[in-house]
Short mmCIF file of C-alpha atoms in Angstrom, two decimals:
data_model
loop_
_atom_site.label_atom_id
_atom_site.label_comp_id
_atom_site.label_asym_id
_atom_site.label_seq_id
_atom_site.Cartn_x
_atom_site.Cartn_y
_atom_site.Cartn_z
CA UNK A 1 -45.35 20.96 19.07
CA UNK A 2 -42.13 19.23 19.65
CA UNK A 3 -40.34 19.49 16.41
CA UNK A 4 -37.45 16.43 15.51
CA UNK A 5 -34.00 17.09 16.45
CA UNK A 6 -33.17 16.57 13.06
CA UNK A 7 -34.77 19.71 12.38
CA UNK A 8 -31.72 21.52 13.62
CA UNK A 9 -29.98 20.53 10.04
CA UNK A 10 -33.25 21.94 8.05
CA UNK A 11 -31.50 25.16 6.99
CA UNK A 12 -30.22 23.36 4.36
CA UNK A 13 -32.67 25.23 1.66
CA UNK A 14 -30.88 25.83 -1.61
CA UNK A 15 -32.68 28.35 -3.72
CA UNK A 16 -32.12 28.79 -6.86
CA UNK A 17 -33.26 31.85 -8.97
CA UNK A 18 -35.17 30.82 -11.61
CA UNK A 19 -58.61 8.47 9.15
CA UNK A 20 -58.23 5.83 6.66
CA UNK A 21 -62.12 6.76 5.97
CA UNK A 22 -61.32 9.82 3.96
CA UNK A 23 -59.27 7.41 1.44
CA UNK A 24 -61.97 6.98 -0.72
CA UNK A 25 -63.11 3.56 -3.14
CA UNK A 26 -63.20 4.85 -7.01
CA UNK A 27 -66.39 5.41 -8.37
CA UNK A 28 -67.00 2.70 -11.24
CA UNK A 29 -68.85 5.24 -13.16
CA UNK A 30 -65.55 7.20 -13.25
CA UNK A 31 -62.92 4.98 -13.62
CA UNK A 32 -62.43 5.85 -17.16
CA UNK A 33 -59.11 8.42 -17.50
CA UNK A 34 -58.37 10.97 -20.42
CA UNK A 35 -56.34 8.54 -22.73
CA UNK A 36 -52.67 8.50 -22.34
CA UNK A 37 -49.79 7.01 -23.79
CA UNK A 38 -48.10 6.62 -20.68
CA UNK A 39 -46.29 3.25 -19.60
CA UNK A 40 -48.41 0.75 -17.35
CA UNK A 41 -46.01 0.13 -13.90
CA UNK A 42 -43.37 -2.47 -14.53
CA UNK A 43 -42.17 -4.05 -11.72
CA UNK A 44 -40.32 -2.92 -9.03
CA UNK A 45 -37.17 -5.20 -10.44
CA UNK A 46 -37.94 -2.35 -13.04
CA UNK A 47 -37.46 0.46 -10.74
CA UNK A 48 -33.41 1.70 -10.49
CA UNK A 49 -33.60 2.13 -14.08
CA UNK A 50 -37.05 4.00 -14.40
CA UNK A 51 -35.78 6.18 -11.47
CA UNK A 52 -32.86 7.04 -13.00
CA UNK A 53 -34.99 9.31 -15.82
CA UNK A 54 -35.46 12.98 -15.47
CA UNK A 55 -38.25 13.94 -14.93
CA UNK A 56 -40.24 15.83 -17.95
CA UNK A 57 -39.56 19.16 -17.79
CA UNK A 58 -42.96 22.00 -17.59
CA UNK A 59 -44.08 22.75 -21.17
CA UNK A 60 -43.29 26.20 -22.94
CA UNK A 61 -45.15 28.77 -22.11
CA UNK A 62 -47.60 29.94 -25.18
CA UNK A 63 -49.56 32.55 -22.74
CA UNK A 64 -48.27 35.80 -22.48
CA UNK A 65 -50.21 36.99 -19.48
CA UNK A 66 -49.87 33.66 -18.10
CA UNK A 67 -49.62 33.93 -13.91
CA UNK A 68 -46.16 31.65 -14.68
CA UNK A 69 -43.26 30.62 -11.98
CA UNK A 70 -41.57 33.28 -10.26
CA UNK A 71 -38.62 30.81 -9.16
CA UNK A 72 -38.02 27.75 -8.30
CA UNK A 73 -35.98 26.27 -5.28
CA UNK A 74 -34.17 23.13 -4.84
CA UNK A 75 -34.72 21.35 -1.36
CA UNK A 76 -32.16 19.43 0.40
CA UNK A 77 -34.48 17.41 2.34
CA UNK A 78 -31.49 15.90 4.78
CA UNK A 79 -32.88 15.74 8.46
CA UNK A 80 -36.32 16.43 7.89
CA UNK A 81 -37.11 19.98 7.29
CA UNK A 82 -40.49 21.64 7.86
CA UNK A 83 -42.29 23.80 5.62
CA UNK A 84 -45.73 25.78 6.23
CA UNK A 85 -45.91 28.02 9.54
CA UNK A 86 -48.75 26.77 11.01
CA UNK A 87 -46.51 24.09 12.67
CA UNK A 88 -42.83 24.79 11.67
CA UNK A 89 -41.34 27.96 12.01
CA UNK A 90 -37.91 27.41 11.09
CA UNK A 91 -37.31 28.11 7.35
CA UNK A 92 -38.88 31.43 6.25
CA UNK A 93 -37.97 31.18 2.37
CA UNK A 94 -40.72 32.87 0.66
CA UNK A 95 -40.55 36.48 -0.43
CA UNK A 96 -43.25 38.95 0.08
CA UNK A 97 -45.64 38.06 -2.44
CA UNK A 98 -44.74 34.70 -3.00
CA UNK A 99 -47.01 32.03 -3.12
CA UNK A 100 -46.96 27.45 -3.46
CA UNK A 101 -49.87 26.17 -4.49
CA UNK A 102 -50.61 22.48 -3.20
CA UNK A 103 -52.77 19.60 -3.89
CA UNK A 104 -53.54 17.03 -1.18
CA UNK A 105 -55.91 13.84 -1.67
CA UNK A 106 -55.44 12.92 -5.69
CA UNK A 107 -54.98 11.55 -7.71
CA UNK A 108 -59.09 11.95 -8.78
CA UNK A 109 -61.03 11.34 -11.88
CA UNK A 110 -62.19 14.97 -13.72
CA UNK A 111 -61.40 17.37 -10.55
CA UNK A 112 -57.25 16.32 -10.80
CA UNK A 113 -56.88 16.83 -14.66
CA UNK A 114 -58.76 19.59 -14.40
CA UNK A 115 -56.29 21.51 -12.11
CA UNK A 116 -53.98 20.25 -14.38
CA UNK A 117 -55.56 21.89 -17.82
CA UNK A 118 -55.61 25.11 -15.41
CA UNK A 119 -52.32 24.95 -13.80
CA UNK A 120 -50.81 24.37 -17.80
CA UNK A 121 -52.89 27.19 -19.09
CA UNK A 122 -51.52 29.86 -16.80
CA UNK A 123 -48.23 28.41 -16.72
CA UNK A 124 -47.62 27.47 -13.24
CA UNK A 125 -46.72 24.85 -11.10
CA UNK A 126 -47.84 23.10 -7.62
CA UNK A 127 -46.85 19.63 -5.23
CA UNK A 128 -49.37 16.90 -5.31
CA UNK A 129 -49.57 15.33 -2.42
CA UNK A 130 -51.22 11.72 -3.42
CA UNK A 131 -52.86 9.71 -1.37
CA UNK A 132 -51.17 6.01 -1.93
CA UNK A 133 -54.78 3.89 -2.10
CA UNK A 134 -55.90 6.59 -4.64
CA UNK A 135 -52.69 6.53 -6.72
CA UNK A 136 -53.01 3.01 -7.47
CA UNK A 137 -56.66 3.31 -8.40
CA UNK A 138 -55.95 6.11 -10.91
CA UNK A 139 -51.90 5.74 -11.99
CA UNK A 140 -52.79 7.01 -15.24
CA UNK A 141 -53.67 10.44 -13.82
CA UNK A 142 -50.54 10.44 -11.57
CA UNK A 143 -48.17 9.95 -14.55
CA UNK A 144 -49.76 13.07 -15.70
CA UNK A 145 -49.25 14.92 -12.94
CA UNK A 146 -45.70 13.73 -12.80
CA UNK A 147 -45.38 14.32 -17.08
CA UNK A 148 -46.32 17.76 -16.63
CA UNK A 149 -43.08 18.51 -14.67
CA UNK A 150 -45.26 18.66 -11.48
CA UNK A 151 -43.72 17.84 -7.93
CA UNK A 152 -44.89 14.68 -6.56
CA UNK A 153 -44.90 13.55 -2.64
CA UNK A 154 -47.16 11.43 -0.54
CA UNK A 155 -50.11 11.65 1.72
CA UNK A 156 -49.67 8.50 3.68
CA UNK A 157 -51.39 4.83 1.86
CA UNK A 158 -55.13 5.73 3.16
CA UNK A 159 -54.91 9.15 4.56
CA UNK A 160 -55.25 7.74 8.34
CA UNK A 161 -54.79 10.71 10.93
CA UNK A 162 -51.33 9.42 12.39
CA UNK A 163 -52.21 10.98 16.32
CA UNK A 164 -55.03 7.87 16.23
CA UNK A 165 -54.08 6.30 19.61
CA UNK A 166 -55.09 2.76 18.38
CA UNK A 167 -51.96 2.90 15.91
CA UNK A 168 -49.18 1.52 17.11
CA UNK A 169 -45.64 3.03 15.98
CA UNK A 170 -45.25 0.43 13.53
CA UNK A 171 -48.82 1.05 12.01
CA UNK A 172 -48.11 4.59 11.59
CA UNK A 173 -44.71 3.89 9.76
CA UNK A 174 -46.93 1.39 7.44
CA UNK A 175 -49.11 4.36 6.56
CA UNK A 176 -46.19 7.07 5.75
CA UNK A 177 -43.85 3.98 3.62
CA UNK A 178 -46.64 2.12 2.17
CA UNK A 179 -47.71 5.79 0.75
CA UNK A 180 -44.36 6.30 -0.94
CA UNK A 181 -44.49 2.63 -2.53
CA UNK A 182 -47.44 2.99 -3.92
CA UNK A 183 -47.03 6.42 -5.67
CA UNK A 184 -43.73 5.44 -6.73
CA UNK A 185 -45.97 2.89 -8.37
CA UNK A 186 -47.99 4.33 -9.90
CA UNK A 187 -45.21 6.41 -11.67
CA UNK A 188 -44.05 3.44 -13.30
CA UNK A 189 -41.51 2.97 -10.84
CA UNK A 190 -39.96 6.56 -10.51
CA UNK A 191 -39.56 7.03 -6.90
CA UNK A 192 -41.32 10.64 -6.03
CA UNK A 193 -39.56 13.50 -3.78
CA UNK A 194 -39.39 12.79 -0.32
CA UNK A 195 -42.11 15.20 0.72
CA UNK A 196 -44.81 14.69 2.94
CA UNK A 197 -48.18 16.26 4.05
CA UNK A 198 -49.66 14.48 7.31
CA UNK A 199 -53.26 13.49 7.01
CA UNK A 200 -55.60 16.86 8.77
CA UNK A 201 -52.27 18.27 9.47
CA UNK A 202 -51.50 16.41 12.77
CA UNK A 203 -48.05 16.07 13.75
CA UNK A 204 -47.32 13.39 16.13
CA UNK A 205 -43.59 14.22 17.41
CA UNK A 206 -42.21 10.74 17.18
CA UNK A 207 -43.13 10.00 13.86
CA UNK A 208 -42.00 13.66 13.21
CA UNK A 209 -38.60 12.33 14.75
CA UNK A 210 -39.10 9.13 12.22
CA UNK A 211 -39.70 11.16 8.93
CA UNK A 212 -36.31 13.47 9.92
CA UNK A 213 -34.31 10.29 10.34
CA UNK A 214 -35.76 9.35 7.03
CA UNK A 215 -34.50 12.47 5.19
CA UNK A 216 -38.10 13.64 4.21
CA UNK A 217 -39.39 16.82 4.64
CA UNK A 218 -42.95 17.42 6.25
CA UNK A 219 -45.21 20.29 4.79
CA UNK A 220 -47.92 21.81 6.74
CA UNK A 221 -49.31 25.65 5.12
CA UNK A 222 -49.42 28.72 5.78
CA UNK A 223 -53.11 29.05 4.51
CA UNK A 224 -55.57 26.34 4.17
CA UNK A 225 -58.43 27.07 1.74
CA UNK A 226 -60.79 25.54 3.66
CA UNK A 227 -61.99 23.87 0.30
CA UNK A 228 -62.91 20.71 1.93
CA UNK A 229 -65.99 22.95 3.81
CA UNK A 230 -66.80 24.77 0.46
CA UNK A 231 -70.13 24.80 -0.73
CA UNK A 232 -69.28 27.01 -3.43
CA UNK A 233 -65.98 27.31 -5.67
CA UNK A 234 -66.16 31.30 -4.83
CA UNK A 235 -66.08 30.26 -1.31
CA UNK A 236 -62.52 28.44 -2.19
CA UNK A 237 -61.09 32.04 -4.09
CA UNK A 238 -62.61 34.32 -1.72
CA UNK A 239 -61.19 32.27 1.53
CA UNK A 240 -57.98 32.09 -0.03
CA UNK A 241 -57.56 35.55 -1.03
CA UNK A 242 -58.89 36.94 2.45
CA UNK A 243 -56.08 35.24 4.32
CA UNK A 244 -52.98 35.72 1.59
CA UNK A 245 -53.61 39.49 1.74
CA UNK A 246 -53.53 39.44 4.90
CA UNK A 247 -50.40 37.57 5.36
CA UNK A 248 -48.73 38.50 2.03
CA UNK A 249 -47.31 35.35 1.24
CA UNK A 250 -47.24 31.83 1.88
CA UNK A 251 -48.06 27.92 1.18
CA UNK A 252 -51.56 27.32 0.25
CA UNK A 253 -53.67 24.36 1.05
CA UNK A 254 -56.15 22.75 -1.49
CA UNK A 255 -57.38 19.33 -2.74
CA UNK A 256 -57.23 18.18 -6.33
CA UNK A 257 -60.09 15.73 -4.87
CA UNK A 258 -62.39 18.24 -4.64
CA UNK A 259 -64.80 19.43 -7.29
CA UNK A 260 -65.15 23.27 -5.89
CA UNK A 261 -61.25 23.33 -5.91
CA UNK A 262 -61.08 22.36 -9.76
CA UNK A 263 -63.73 24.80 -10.29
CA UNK A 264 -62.39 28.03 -8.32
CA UNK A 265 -58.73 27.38 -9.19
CA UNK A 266 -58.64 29.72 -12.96
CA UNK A 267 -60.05 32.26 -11.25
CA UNK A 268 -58.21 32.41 -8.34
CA UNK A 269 -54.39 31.86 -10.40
CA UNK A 270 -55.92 35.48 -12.27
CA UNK A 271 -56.78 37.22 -9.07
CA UNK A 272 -53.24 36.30 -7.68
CA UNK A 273 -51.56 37.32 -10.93
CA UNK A 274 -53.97 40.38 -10.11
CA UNK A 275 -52.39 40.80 -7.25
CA UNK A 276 -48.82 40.77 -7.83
CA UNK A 277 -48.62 37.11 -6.80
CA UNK A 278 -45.42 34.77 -7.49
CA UNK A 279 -45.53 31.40 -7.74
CA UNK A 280 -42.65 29.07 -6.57
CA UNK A 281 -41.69 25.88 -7.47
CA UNK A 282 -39.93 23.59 -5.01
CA UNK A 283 -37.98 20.38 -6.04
CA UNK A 284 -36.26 17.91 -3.87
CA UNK A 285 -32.57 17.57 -4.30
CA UNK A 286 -32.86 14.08 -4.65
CA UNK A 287 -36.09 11.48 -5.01
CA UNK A 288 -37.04 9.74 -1.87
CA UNK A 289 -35.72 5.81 -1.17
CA UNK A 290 -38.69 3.72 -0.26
CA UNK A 291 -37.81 0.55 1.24
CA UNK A 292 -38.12 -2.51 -0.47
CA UNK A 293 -40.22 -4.21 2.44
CA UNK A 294 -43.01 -1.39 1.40
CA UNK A 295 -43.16 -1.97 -1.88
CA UNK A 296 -43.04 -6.03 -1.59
CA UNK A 297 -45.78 -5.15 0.58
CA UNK A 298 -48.07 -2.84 -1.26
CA UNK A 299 -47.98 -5.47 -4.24
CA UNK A 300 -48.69 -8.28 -2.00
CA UNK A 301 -51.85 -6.68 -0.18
CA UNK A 302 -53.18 -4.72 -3.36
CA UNK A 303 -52.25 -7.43 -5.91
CA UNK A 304 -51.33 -4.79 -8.02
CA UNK A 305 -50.35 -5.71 -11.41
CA UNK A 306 -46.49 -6.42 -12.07
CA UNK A 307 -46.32 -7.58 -15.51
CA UNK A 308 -47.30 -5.67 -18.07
CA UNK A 309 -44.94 -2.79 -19.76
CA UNK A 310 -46.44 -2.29 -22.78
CA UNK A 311 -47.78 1.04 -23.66
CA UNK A 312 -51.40 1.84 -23.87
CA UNK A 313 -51.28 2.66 -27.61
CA UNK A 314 -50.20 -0.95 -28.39
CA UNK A 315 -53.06 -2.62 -26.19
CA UNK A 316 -55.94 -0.27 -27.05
CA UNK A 317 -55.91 1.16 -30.27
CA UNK A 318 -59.01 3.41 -32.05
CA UNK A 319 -59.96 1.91 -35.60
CA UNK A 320 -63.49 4.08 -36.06
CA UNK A 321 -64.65 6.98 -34.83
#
C-alpha cells in the first residue's frame, strides 16, 4: 500500500510514562439509554468554548487486582501517522507485552455501556472509534464514553468502505469530515482526537494522502478479533488470545456494536492480566478541527437538534418510584 508522504513526519510519537449498509437504523425498542445527567448538544456557535474543557479524567481505581493502564502516550498526530501493522509499519511503540484495546462501530444501546461497566471495573482504558450516523442516534452513550476519560475518534458518518469506485473524491472526504462533525456532536460540541479507523480496514492511498494533510492519524491493528464472525463470546477471547501470544503485543480490533464482544470482554481483560498483559492508553496532542462546512452540513441533512442546553435532570425528573 502506498502510504502518504506525510507519513515521513509520523515519528513524531511522544510517550509519556505513565458500505454505508453496515451503519445501522436504531432499534425503537432500544432507544432508551441508562439515565445521565449529561448536557444535550448546544450548538455549534457553542462549540470553542465546550472544546476548550478537559476532558474528565479515568476514575480512581477501587480494584486492587484490577488489569489497569500500564502507560499512556501522547500522540502528535502532525502529518498523518499510522498505527496497527497490518498496513503501517512505521512506528513500532509498543513494548513486549503491551496491548490497546479498540472499539469500532458504537456508540450502541446495552453492548457499548456494557464494555464500559467492564473496561471501569478492571481499570483500563480503550479508543472508540464511533460511527457518525450512530453517534447522533445515541449521544447520550457517547458522552459516556467520552466522561469516562475514554479516547474518542471517528469511523467515517455511515461506515461506507472508502475503496467503493462509485465515490468520487469528494464523497469520500464527506464520509471521513461529516464523521468528525457529528461525533463532535454528539459530545456536546467537544471536538474528539483526530484519529481515524477506515471502514473494513481499506486504505485508499489518496485519501490516505488527504487524512495526512489533515493532521489525523489512521489506525489499522495488529490483531482483529474477528468478533464480527463470532458466534460465541469464547470465540471473541479465544481468537484474540491465539494471535496476541503469538505476536506478544499489539493493537486489538473489536466492536462495542457487537453483543459477543460485550459479553467476552471481562474475561478476556483477566486472561490478559493473566498473562502479563499491559494496557496503553493513547491521547492525541491536540483535538481534531472539523470544518465548519461539515458540521453546517451534518445539522442541515440530519436536522439534528440545536437548541436545547438544558440538562436532563431539569427536563425529566423522577417523582415516584
Amino acid at each position: 500500500m502506498r502510504i502518504a508522504a506525510g507519513l515521513v513526519f509520523a515519528g513524531a510519537v511522544s510517550l509519556l510514562s505513565s458500505g454505508a449498509a453496515w451503519s445501522q437504523t436504531p432499534p425503537a425498542a432500544k432507544a432508551a439509554v441508562a439515565p445521565l445527567t449529561a448536557t444535550a448538544a448546544p450548538a455549534p456557535a457553542a462549540a470553542p468554548a465546550a472544546a476548550a474543557a478537559a476532558q474528565p479524567a479515568r476514575a480512581a481505581c477501587t480494584n486492587p487486582n484490577a488489569l489497569g493502564v500500564g502507560r499512556t502516550v501522547e500522540i502528535d498526530t502532525t502529518g498523518g501517522p499510522g498505527f496497527g501493522f497490518e498496513h503501517f509499519k512505521q512506528l513500532d511503540f509498543l513494548r513486549d507485552k503491551e496491548v490497546v484495546l479498540t472499539f469500532d462501530d458504537g456508540p450502541w444501546p446495552v453492548n457499548t455501556p456494557s464494555v464500559l461497566k467492564t473496561l471501569a471495573d478492571e481499570c483500563t482504558t480503550g479508543i472508540f472509534f464511533s460511527i457518525g450516523k450512530h453517534a447522533t442516534y445515541y449521544p447520550e452513550i457517547l458522552k459516556q464514553v467520552y466522561a469516562a476519560g475514554h479516547t474518542v475518534g471517528s469511523h467515517t458518518w455511515s461506515h461506507a468502505t472508502l475503496t467503493n469506485k462509485k465515490l468520487t473524491d469528494d464523497q469520500k472526504k464527506e464520509e471521513i469530515e461529516k464523521g468528525f462533525s457529528a461525533v463532535k456532536w454528539a459530545l456536546g460540541g467537544v471536538s474528539p482526537s483526530p484519529f481515524f479507523r477506515f471502514p473494513a480496514l481499506q486504505h485508499p492511498p489518496e485519501m490516505v494522502t488527504y487524512l495526512g494533510e489533515r493532521n489525523i492519524a489512521m489506525f489499522s491493528c495488529d490483531l482483529d478479533s474477528f468478533d464480527f464472525k463470532a458466534s460465541k463470546a469464547q470465540q471473541v477471547i479465544d481468537v484474540t488470545m491465539r494471535k496476541l501470544d503469538k505476536l506478544g503485543k499489539g493493537i486489538i480490533l473489536m466492536h462495542d456494536f457487537h453483543k459477543h464482544t460485550a459479553e467476552a470482554l471481562p474475561e478476556l481483560l483477566k486472561r490478559l492480566k493473566a498473562g502479563g498483559y499491559k494496557v496503553v492508553a493513547m491521547k492525541a496532542k491536540a483535538p481534531v478541527q472539523t470544518l465548519p462546512q461539515y458540521d453546517e452540513e451534518l445539522l442541515k441533512d440530519a436536522k439534528l437538534p440545536t437548541v436545547s442546553s438544558r440538562p436532563v435532570s431539569s427536563v425529566v425528573q423522577t417523582i415516584s418510584e
